[in-house]
Short mmCIF file of C-alpha atoms in Angstrom, two decimals:
data_model
loop_
_atom_site.label_atom_id
_atom_site.label_comp_id
_atom_site.label_asym_id
_atom_site.label_seq_id
_atom_site.Cartn_x
_atom_site.Cartn_y
_atom_site.Cartn_z
CA MET A 978 11.59 16.46 5.45
CA ARG A 979 14.07 16.16 8.34
CA ASN A 980 11.58 18.11 10.44
CA ALA A 981 8.81 15.67 9.48
CA ALA A 982 10.94 12.72 10.59
CA ILE A 983 11.81 14.45 13.87
CA LEU A 984 8.13 15.26 14.43
CA ILE A 985 7.15 11.61 13.97
CA LEU A 986 9.86 10.44 16.37
CA CYS A 987 8.71 12.98 18.97
CA ILE A 988 5.08 11.88 18.62
CA LEU A 989 5.95 8.19 18.93
CA TRP A 990 8.14 8.92 21.95
CA THR A 991 5.32 10.92 23.58
CA LEU A 992 2.84 8.12 22.94
CA GLY A 993 5.18 5.45 24.21
CA ALA A 994 6.87 7.15 27.14
CA PHE A 995 3.94 9.04 28.61
CA ALA A 996 0.82 7.62 26.92
CA GLN A 997 -0.24 11.23 26.36
CA PRO A 998 -2.84 11.81 23.66
CA VAL A 999 -1.54 13.60 20.57
CA VAL A 1000 -3.67 15.39 18.00
CA VAL A 1001 -2.19 16.37 14.62
CA LEU A 1002 -4.32 18.81 12.62
CA SER A 1003 -3.24 19.70 9.07
CA PHE A 1004 -4.66 22.76 7.32
CA ASP A 1005 -4.43 22.55 3.55
CA ALA A 1006 -2.29 25.38 2.05
CA LEU A 1007 -1.96 27.31 5.32
CA ALA A 1008 1.68 28.29 4.95
CA ALA A 1009 3.84 29.55 7.79
CA ASP A 1010 3.91 33.06 6.34
CA ALA A 1011 0.09 33.14 6.38
CA PHE A 1012 0.05 32.48 10.12
CA THR A 1013 0.63 35.85 11.77
CA GLU A 1014 -0.67 37.82 14.71
CA ALA A 1015 -2.68 39.96 12.29
CA THR A 1016 -4.30 37.13 10.31
CA MET A 1017 -4.94 34.64 13.15
CA PRO A 1018 -4.73 36.47 16.50
CA ARG A 1019 -6.34 33.74 18.64
CA LEU A 1020 -4.09 30.95 17.41
CA TRP A 1021 -1.09 33.28 17.53
CA ALA A 1022 -1.74 33.94 21.21
CA LEU A 1023 -2.12 30.22 21.90
CA SER A 1024 1.10 29.48 20.00
CA ARG A 1025 3.04 31.55 22.54
CA MET A 1026 2.47 28.69 24.99
CA GLY A 1027 4.23 26.22 22.70
CA LEU A 1028 6.72 26.04 19.86
CA ARG A 1029 6.38 27.61 16.43
CA GLY A 1030 8.45 27.06 13.31
CA ARG A 1031 8.49 27.13 9.51
CA VAL A 1032 9.89 24.60 7.05
CA LEU A 1033 9.81 24.08 3.29
CA PRO A 1034 7.38 21.51 1.84
CA PRO A 1035 8.60 18.61 -0.28
CA SER A 1036 8.71 19.04 -4.04
CA PRO A 1037 6.34 19.48 -5.75
CA SER A 1038 4.43 21.40 -3.09
CA THR A 1039 1.09 19.62 -3.45
CA THR A 1040 -1.48 18.28 -1.02
CA PHE A 1041 -1.01 14.56 -1.42
CA ASN A 1042 2.76 14.28 -1.25
CA GLY A 1043 2.91 16.89 1.51
CA HIS A 1044 0.61 14.82 3.71
CA ALA A 1045 2.38 11.58 2.83
CA THR A 1046 5.66 13.19 3.90
CA HIS A 1047 4.13 14.30 7.20
CA ALA A 1048 2.72 10.81 7.78
CA THR A 1049 5.88 8.85 6.97
CA GLY A 1050 8.83 11.18 7.56
CA CYS A 1051 10.18 10.13 4.13
CA TRP A 1052 10.95 12.01 0.94
CA PRO A 1053 8.41 11.55 -1.90
CA GLU A 1054 10.87 9.39 -3.87
CA HIS A 1055 10.71 6.91 -0.97
CA HIS A 1056 7.06 7.04 0.13
CA GLY A 1057 5.97 7.02 -3.52
CA ILE A 1058 3.44 9.86 -3.57
CA VAL A 1059 5.47 12.03 -5.93
CA ALA A 1060 2.52 14.26 -6.94
CA ASN A 1061 -1.28 14.37 -6.83
CA ALA A 1062 -1.26 12.23 -10.00
CA TYR A 1063 1.46 10.33 -11.84
CA LEU A 1064 2.27 7.41 -14.09
CA ASP A 1065 3.17 4.27 -12.16
CA PRO A 1066 5.07 1.84 -14.40
CA ALA A 1067 3.53 -1.08 -12.52
CA THR A 1068 -0.13 -0.02 -12.51
CA GLY A 1069 -0.51 2.69 -15.15
CA TRP A 1070 -1.90 6.18 -14.76
CA VAL A 1071 -2.80 7.07 -11.15
CA ARG A 1072 -5.31 9.90 -11.36
CA HIS A 1073 -5.81 10.22 -7.60
CA ALA A 1074 -2.70 9.29 -5.64
CA ALA A 1075 -3.99 9.70 -2.07
CA VAL A 1076 -4.95 6.08 -1.48
CA ALA A 1077 -3.42 3.62 0.96
CA GLU A 1078 -2.40 1.23 -1.83
CA GLN A 1079 -0.10 3.83 -3.38
CA LEU A 1080 1.82 4.59 -0.17
CA LEU A 1081 5.14 2.70 -0.10
CA ARG A 1082 6.26 3.49 3.47
CA GLU A 1083 4.55 2.95 6.81
CA PRO A 1084 2.42 5.89 7.98
CA LEU A 1085 2.44 7.09 11.56
CA TRP A 1086 -1.03 5.78 12.36
CA VAL A 1087 0.01 2.26 11.35
CA ALA A 1088 3.18 2.38 13.48
CA ALA A 1089 1.15 3.54 16.49
CA THR A 1090 -1.59 0.97 15.88
CA ARG A 1091 0.95 -1.85 15.65
CA SER A 1092 2.38 -0.78 18.99
CA GLY A 1093 -1.02 -1.23 20.62
CA LYS A 1094 -2.17 2.39 20.61
CA ARG A 1095 -5.72 3.46 19.86
CA THR A 1096 -5.56 5.66 16.76
CA ALA A 1097 -8.08 7.71 14.78
CA VAL A 1098 -7.59 9.26 11.33
CA PHE A 1099 -10.05 11.62 9.66
CA GLY A 1100 -9.71 12.73 6.05
CA TRP A 1101 -5.92 12.43 5.89
CA PRO A 1102 -4.67 11.74 2.35
CA CYS A 1103 -3.64 8.07 1.91
CA ALA A 1104 -5.75 7.05 4.93
CA THR A 1105 -8.38 5.33 2.82
CA GLY A 1106 -8.23 1.84 4.30
CA PRO A 1107 -5.82 -0.68 5.80
CA TRP A 1108 -2.12 -0.32 5.01
CA GLN A 1109 -0.53 -3.77 4.67
CA GLY A 1110 -3.43 -5.18 6.67
CA VAL A 1111 -3.29 -2.68 9.55
CA ARG A 1112 -6.24 -0.35 10.04
CA PRO A 1113 -6.55 2.44 12.62
CA TRP A 1114 -9.14 2.06 15.37
CA ARG A 1115 -11.26 4.87 13.89
CA LEU A 1116 -11.01 5.78 10.20
CA ARG A 1117 -13.01 8.15 8.05
CA PRO A 1118 -11.59 8.71 4.56
CA PHE A 1119 -11.77 12.17 3.06
CA ASP A 1120 -15.24 13.35 2.13
CA PRO A 1121 -15.54 16.81 0.52
CA LYS A 1122 -18.86 17.28 2.32
CA ASP A 1123 -17.15 17.15 5.75
CA ARG A 1124 -16.85 20.64 7.17
CA GLN A 1125 -14.32 21.78 9.74
CA ALA A 1126 -16.84 21.71 12.61
CA PHE A 1127 -17.80 18.12 11.77
CA THR A 1128 -14.16 16.99 11.77
CA LEU A 1129 -13.37 18.74 15.05
CA ARG A 1130 -16.36 17.04 16.68
CA ALA A 1131 -15.05 13.69 15.39
CA VAL A 1132 -11.63 14.46 16.88
CA SER A 1133 -13.24 15.32 20.22
CA ARG A 1134 -15.27 12.08 20.25
CA ALA A 1135 -12.19 10.01 19.46
CA LEU A 1136 -10.30 11.58 22.37
CA ASP A 1137 -13.26 11.03 24.71
CA GLU A 1138 -13.34 7.37 23.65
CA GLY A 1139 -9.66 6.83 24.42
CA ALA A 1140 -7.73 7.53 21.23
CA VAL A 1141 -4.13 8.48 21.96
CA LEU A 1142 -3.21 9.51 18.40
CA VAL A 1143 -5.66 11.48 16.26
CA MET A 1144 -4.71 12.83 12.82
CA ALA A 1145 -7.13 14.98 10.87
CA TYR A 1146 -7.09 16.87 7.58
CA LEU A 1147 -8.88 20.22 7.40
CA PRO A 1148 -9.49 22.17 4.17
CA GLY A 1149 -7.64 25.23 5.39
CA VAL A 1150 -7.35 28.00 2.79
CA ASP A 1151 -6.68 25.79 -0.24
CA GLU A 1152 -9.98 26.39 -2.04
CA ALA A 1153 -10.03 30.11 -1.31
CA GLY A 1154 -6.44 30.44 -2.50
CA HIS A 1155 -7.07 28.54 -5.73
CA ARG A 1156 -10.27 30.40 -6.54
CA HIS A 1157 -9.37 33.91 -5.45
CA GLY A 1158 -5.62 33.91 -4.89
CA PRO A 1159 -3.47 33.99 -1.74
CA GLY A 1160 -3.91 37.29 0.06
CA SER A 1161 -7.41 37.85 -1.35
CA ARG A 1162 -10.36 38.95 0.75
CA ALA A 1163 -11.87 35.43 0.60
CA TRP A 1164 -8.52 33.94 1.63
CA ARG A 1165 -8.23 36.28 4.62
CA ALA A 1166 -11.83 35.56 5.61
CA GLU A 1167 -11.08 31.83 5.64
CA LEU A 1168 -8.07 32.41 7.90
CA ALA A 1169 -10.33 34.36 10.25
CA ARG A 1170 -12.91 31.54 10.31
CA ILE A 1171 -10.22 28.98 11.12
CA ASP A 1172 -8.84 31.23 13.83
CA THR A 1173 -12.25 31.67 15.45
CA ALA A 1174 -13.13 27.98 15.36
CA LEU A 1175 -9.76 26.69 16.58
CA GLY A 1176 -9.40 29.51 19.07
CA ALA A 1177 -12.53 28.18 20.78
CA TRP A 1178 -11.96 24.44 20.25
CA ILE A 1179 -8.37 24.19 21.50
CA PRO A 1180 -8.96 25.52 25.05
CA GLN A 1181 -11.98 23.24 25.36
CA ALA A 1182 -9.97 20.21 24.26
CA GLN A 1183 -7.11 21.12 26.60
CA ALA A 1184 -9.50 21.53 29.51
CA ARG A 1185 -11.08 18.13 28.84
CA HIS A 1186 -7.73 16.37 28.26
CA ARG A 1187 -5.17 18.23 30.35
CA ASN A 1188 -2.16 16.26 29.09
CA LEU A 1189 -3.10 16.75 25.43
CA ARG A 1190 -0.31 17.44 22.95
CA LEU A 1191 -1.48 19.37 19.89
CA VAL A 1192 0.36 19.80 16.57
CA LEU A 1193 -0.95 22.25 13.97
CA THR A 1194 0.70 21.93 10.59
CA ALA A 1195 0.19 22.38 6.84
CA ASP A 1196 1.15 20.57 3.66
CA HIS A 1197 2.16 23.52 1.46
CA GLY A 1198 1.69 27.21 0.89
CA MET A 1199 0.68 29.22 -2.14
CA ALA A 1200 2.26 31.78 -4.45
CA ALA A 1201 0.46 33.92 -6.99
CA PRO A 1202 1.63 33.09 -10.54
CA VAL A 1203 3.42 35.89 -12.37
CA ARG A 1204 3.51 34.17 -15.76
CA ARG A 1205 1.48 31.57 -17.61
CA ILE A 1206 2.93 29.01 -20.03
CA ASP A 1207 0.75 26.68 -22.12
CA LEU A 1208 2.39 23.26 -21.81
CA ALA A 1209 0.35 21.47 -24.48
CA PRO A 1210 2.27 22.89 -27.48
CA LEU A 1211 5.52 21.69 -25.87
CA ALA A 1212 4.40 18.06 -25.96
CA GLY A 1213 5.60 15.95 -28.86
CA PRO A 1214 4.88 12.43 -30.12
CA GLU A 1215 7.01 11.08 -27.26
CA THR A 1216 4.60 12.47 -24.62
CA LEU A 1217 2.02 10.23 -22.95
CA ARG A 1218 0.76 12.57 -20.22
CA ILE A 1219 1.34 16.01 -18.79
CA GLN A 1220 0.62 16.56 -15.11
CA ALA A 1221 0.80 20.12 -13.82
CA HIS A 1222 1.16 20.69 -10.09
CA GLY A 1223 1.42 24.24 -8.84
CA LEU A 1224 4.44 25.97 -10.31
CA SER A 1225 5.89 22.79 -11.79
CA ALA A 1226 4.81 19.99 -14.09
CA SER A 1227 5.77 16.48 -15.15
CA PHE A 1228 5.88 15.10 -18.69
CA HIS A 1229 5.49 11.32 -18.76
CA LEU A 1230 7.06 9.90 -21.92
CA ARG A 1231 6.56 6.76 -23.93
CA PRO A 1232 9.00 3.98 -22.97
CA GLY A 1233 12.33 4.33 -24.72
CA SER A 1234 11.73 7.91 -25.84
CA ASP A 1235 14.60 10.38 -25.98
CA PRO A 1236 13.75 13.27 -23.64
CA GLY A 1237 16.24 15.58 -25.35
CA PRO A 1238 13.87 17.27 -27.84
CA LEU A 1239 11.22 17.84 -25.16
CA LEU A 1240 13.77 19.32 -22.77
CA ALA A 1241 14.98 21.65 -25.52
CA ARG A 1242 11.43 22.87 -26.23
CA CYS A 1243 10.75 23.46 -22.52
CA ARG A 1244 13.97 25.40 -22.04
CA ALA A 1245 13.29 27.48 -25.15
CA ALA A 1246 9.94 28.41 -23.56
CA GLY A 1247 11.77 29.74 -20.49
CA LEU A 1248 11.33 26.72 -18.21
CA GLU A 1249 13.90 24.87 -16.17
CA ALA A 1250 13.69 21.25 -17.30
CA TRP A 1251 15.42 17.97 -16.48
CA SER A 1252 15.14 14.32 -17.30
CA ARG A 1253 14.37 12.22 -14.23
CA SER A 1254 17.96 11.02 -13.84
CA GLU A 1255 19.24 14.61 -14.02
CA LEU A 1256 16.83 16.12 -11.47
CA PRO A 1257 18.59 18.14 -8.74
CA ARG A 1258 19.22 15.88 -5.77
CA ALA A 1259 17.67 18.48 -3.46
CA LEU A 1260 14.24 17.75 -4.98
CA HIS A 1261 14.40 14.10 -3.78
CA LEU A 1262 12.36 12.82 -6.72
CA SER A 1263 14.84 11.10 -9.04
CA GLY A 1264 14.77 7.83 -7.08
CA SER A 1265 11.17 7.00 -7.96
CA PRO A 1266 10.05 5.52 -11.31
CA ARG A 1267 6.77 7.37 -10.76
CA THR A 1268 8.50 10.69 -11.33
CA GLY A 1269 8.12 12.14 -14.82
#
């Protein structure tokens, strides 16, 4: 998360000090260890002209809270998007968390817009409308029908029309990884398609906007499961909802319920389990009432 906060500060400084356009492209599930010279040779060659790094995603490593962390520089317990779905004590069950109303901290596009910058956001989770009354200059909420080529054309148009901050979500390898597994033939083919498309688009964008600053990032990676555990039999009468996310899950309990019996059942099944107040501080989730 510290890296996300530093990234936001660097982007705001670039926008303010030099008025240089910045494009942030996020590729769903394209982890740092998937980005290699062998898997993405064109982007790898381009990366030699800039900086490259790897960081850990926030917990749990899911799409919505990863993008909210990128956009705000805050831990999930602060920005409020603690998973793709959760129980909000104030509003009830939130099935789809990536909406502006659920975000509790100011996103980057709002900060830039308030400072008078022309901003454009395409498909980014939580960019579904105004945030506390502030709307980016160009906004297109996520649409599953939008393909990568369509989004890149929208980014190019926004730059041509004077946007100085453009943030766009791209599907990356998320679907291929979920359907076929990370490292599969379909997963590698998707990496190759991204590499070909971006390998052509980036030089064109740089030639058209010579002072362009480009950030390529991702929300999380993927790991193949080595064991499956059915969570439903672990639930008891105290359980309202179970929300699985990747290699972790949340049990949301009825108000006033004792979590002790549930924790005992989970641990007996071979899981690590905590009540919210006992969660390891390193997960940065215990401070939110939305956390199970």
